[in-house]
PDB file of C-alpha atoms in Angstrom:
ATOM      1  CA  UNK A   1      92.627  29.596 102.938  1.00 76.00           C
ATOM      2  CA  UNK A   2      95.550  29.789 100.741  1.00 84.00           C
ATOM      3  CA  UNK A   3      96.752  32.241  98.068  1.00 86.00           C
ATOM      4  CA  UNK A   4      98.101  31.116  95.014  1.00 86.00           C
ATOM      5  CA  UNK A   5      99.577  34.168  92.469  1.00 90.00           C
ATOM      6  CA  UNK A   6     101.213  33.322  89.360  1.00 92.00           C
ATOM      7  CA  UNK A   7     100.753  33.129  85.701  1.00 94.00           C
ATOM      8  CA  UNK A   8      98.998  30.672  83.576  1.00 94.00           C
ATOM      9  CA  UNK A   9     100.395  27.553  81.345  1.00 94.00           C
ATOM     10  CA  UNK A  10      98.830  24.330  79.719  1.00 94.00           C
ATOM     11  CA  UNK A  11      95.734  25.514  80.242  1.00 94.00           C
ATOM     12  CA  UNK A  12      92.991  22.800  79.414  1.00 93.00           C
ATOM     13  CA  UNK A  13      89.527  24.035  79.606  1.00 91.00           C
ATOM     14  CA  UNK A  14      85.937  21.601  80.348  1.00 90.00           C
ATOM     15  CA  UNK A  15      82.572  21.624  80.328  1.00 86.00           C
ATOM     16  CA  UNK A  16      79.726  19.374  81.232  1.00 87.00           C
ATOM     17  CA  UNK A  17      76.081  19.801  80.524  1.00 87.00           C
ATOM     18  CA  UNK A  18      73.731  17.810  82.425  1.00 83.00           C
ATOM     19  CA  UNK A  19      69.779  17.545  82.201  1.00 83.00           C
ATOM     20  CA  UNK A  20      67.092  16.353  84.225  1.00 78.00           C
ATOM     21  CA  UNK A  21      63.349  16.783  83.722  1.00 77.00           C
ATOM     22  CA  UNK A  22      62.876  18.727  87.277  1.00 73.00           C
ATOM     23  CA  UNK A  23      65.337  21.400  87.192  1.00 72.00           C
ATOM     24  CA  UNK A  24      66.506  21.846  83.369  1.00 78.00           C
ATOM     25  CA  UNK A  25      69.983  22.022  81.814  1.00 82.00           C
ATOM     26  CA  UNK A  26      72.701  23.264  84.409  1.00 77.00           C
ATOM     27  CA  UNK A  27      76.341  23.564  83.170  1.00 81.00           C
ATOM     28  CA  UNK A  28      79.372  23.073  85.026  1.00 84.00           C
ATOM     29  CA  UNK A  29      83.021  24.772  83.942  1.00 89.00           C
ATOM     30  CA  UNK A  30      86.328  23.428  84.930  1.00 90.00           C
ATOM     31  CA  UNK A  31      89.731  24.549  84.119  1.00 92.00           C
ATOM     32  CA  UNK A  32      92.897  23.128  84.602  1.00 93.00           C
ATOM     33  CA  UNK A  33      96.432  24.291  84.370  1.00 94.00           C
ATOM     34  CA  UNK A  34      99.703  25.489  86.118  1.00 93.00           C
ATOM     35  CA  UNK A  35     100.685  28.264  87.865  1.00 92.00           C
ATOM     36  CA  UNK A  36     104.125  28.902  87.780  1.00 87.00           C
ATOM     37  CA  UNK A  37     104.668  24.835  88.953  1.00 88.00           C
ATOM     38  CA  UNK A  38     102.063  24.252  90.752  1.00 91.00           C
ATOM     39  CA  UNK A  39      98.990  22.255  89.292  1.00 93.00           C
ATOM     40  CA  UNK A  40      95.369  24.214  89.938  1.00 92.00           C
ATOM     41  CA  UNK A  41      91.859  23.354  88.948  1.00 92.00           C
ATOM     42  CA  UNK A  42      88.979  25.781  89.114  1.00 90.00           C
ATOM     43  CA  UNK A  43      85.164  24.502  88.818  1.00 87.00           C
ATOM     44  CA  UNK A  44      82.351  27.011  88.772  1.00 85.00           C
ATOM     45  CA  UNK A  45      78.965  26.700  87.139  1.00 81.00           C
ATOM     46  CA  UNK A  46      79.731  30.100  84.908  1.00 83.00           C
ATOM     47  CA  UNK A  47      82.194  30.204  82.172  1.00 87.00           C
ATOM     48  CA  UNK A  48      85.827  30.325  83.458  1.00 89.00           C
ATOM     49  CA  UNK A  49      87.868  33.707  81.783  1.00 88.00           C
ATOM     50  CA  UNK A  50      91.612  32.572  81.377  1.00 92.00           C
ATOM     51  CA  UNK A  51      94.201  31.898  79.121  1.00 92.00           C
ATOM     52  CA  UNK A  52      97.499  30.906  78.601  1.00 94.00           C
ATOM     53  CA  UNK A  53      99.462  33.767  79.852  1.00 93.00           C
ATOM     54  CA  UNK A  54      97.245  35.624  82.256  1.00 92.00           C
ATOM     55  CA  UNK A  55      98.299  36.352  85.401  1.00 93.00           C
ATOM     56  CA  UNK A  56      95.539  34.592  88.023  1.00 92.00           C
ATOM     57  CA  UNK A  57      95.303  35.077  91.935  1.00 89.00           C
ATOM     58  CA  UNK A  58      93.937  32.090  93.433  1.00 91.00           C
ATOM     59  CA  UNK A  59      92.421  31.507  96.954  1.00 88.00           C
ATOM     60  CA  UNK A  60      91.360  27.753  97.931  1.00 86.00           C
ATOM     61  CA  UNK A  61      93.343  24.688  99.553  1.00 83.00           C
ATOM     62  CA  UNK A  62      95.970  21.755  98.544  1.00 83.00           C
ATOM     63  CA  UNK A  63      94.090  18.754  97.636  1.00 82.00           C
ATOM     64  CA  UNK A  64      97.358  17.249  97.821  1.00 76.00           C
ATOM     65  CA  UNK A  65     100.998  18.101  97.218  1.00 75.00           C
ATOM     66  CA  UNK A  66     100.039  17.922  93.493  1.00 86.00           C
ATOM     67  CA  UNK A  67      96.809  20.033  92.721  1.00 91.00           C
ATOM     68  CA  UNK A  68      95.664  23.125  94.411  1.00 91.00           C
ATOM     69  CA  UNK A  69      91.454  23.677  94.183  1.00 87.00           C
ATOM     70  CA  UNK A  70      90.923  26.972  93.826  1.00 88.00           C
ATOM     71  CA  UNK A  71      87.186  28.127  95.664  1.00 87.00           C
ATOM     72  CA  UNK A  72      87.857  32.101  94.402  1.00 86.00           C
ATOM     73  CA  UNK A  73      89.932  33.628  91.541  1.00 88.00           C
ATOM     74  CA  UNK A  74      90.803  36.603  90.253  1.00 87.00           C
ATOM     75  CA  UNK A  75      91.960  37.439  86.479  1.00 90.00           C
ATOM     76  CA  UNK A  76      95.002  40.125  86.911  1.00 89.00           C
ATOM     77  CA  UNK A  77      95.270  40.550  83.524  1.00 90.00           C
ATOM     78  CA  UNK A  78      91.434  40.425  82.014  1.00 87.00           C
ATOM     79  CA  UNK A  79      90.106  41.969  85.091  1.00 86.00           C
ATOM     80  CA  UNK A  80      87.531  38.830  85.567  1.00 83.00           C
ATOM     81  CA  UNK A  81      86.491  36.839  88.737  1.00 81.00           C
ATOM     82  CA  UNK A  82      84.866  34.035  90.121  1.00 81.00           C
ATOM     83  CA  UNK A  83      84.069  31.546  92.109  1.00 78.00           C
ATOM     84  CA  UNK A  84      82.586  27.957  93.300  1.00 78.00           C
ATOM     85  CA  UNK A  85      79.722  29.045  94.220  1.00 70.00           C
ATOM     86  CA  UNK A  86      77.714  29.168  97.521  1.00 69.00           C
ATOM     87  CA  UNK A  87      74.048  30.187  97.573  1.00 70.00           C
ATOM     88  CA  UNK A  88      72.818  27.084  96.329  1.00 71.00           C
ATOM     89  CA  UNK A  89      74.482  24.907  98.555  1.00 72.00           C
ATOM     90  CA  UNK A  90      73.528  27.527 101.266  1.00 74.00           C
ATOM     91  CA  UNK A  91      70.436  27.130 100.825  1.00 77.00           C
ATOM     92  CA  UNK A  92      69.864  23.472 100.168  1.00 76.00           C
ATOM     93  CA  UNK A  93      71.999  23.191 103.782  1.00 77.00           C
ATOM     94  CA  UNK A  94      68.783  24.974 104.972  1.00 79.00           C
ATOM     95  CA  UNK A  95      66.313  22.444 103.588  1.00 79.00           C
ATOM     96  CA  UNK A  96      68.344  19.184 104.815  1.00 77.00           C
ATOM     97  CA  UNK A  97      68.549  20.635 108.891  1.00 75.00           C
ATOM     98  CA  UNK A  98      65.071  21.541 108.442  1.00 78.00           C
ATOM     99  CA  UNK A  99      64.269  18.254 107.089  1.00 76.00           C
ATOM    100  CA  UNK A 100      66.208  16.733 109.816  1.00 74.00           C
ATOM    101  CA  UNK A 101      64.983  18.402 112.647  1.00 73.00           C
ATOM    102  CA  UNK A 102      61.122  17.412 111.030  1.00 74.00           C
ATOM    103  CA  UNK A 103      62.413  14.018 110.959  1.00 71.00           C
ATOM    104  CA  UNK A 104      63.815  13.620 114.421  1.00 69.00           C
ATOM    105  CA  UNK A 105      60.107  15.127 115.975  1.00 69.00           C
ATOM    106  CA  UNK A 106      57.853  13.239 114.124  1.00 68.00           C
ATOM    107  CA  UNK A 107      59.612   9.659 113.773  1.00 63.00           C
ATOM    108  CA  UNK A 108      61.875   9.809 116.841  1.00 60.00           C
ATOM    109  CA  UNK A 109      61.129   6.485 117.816  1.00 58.00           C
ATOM    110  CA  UNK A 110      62.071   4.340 115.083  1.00 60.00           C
ATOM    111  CA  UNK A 111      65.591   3.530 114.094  1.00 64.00           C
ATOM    112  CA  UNK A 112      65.526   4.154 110.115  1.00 66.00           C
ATOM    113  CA  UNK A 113      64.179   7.673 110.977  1.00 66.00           C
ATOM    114  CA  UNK A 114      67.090   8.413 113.551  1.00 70.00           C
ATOM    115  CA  UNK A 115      69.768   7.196 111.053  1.00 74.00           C
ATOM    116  CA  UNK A 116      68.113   9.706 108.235  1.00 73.00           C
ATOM    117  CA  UNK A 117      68.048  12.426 110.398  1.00 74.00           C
ATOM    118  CA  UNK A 118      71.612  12.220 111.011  1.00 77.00           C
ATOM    119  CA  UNK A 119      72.350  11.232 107.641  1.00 79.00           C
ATOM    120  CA  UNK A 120      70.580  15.056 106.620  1.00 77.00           C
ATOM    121  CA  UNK A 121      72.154  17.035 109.289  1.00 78.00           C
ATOM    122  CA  UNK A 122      74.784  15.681 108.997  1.00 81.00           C
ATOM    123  CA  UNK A 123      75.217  16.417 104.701  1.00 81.00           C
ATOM    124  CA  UNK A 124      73.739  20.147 106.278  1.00 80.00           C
ATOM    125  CA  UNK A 125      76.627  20.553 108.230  1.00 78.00           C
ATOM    126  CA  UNK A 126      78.860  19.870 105.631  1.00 81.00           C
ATOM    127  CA  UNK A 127      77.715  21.815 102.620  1.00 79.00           C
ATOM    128  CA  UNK A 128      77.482  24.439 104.891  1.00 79.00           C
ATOM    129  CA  UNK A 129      81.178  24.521 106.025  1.00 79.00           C
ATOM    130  CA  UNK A 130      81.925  24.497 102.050  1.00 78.00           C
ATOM    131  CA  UNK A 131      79.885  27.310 101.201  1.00 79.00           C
ATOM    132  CA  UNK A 132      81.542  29.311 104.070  1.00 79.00           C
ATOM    133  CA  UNK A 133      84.727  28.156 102.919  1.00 81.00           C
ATOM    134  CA  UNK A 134      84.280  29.493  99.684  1.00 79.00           C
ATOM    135  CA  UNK A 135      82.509  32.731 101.003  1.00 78.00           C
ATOM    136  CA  UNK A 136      85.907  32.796 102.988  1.00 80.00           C
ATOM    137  CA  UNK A 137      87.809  32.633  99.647  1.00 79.00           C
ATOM    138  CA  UNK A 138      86.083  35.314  97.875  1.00 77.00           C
ATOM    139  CA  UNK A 139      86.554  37.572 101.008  1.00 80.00           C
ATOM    140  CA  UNK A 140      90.876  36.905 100.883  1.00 80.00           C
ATOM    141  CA  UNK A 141      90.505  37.994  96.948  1.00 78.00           C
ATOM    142  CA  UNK A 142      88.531  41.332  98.003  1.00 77.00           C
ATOM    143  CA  UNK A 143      91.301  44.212  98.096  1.00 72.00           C
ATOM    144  CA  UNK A 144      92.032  45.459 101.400  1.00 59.00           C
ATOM    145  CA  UNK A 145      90.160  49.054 101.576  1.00 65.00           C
ATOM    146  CA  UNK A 146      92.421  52.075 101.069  1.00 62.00           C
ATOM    147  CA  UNK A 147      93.817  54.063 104.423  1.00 69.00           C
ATOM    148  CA  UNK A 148      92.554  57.665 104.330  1.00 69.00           C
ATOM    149  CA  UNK A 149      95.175  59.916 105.110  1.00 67.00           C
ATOM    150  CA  UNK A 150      95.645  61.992 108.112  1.00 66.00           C
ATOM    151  CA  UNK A 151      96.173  65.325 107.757  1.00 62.00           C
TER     152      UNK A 151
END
């Protein structure tokens, strides 16, 4: 994970609302802007506290040269953080390797079934890797605890 520290310009905020009859409305927040002169986006399914102006800590990875994602932030100057999120795609990572592993049991022989299975553990594996990767992110924004002093 990288760090990112800087303050905020051409901010552009954005918001999508989606719906299905299952689960309800869900939101998702996105923010783009600069930092210093690098290009950052953050996207988290809460409501994204910046402006113009703030100083930001960032903790994520370089999409490319041109646009760092940030996974974790932290608002120097309105005392506000945030992050990807994890615990849903935690937990849904649980359901597809336990889906997978159900699979591979009870349909072993047939090829469709063998291609699913992998097809779930393998999407497991990967949401898994970004939750801890943003768990990782939120950790690197956490100050480091204070040293007691010897006397």
């Amino acid at each position: 994970m990288e760090q990112l520290r800087g303050i905020v310009s051409d901010l552009r905020h954005g918001k999508t609302v989606m719906y299905k009859k299952e689960t309800g409305t869900s939101t998702l927040h996105a923010a783009v802007f600069r930092l210093g002169e690098q290009q950052c986006k953050i996207v988290a399914n809460h409501p994204i506290v910046i402006n113009d102006g703030d100083e930001m800590i960032l903790s994520g990875a370089y999409r490319s040269d041109k646009l760092f994602i940030a996974l974790a932030h932290r608002n120097v100057t309105r005392r506000a953080e945030g992050h990807e999120g994890w615990a849903t795609r935690l937990a849904l990572t649980v359901v597809l390797v336990a889906a997978g592993i159900w699979l591979s049991t009870e349909l072993l022989g047939g090829g469709y079934a063998l291609v699913l299975c992998a097809a779930l553990l393998g999407s497991g594996v990967l949401m898994s890797w970004r939750s801890v990767q943003v768990i990782l992110s939120i950790l690197a924004l956490r100050p480091a605890p204070a040293k007691k002093k010897k006397k």
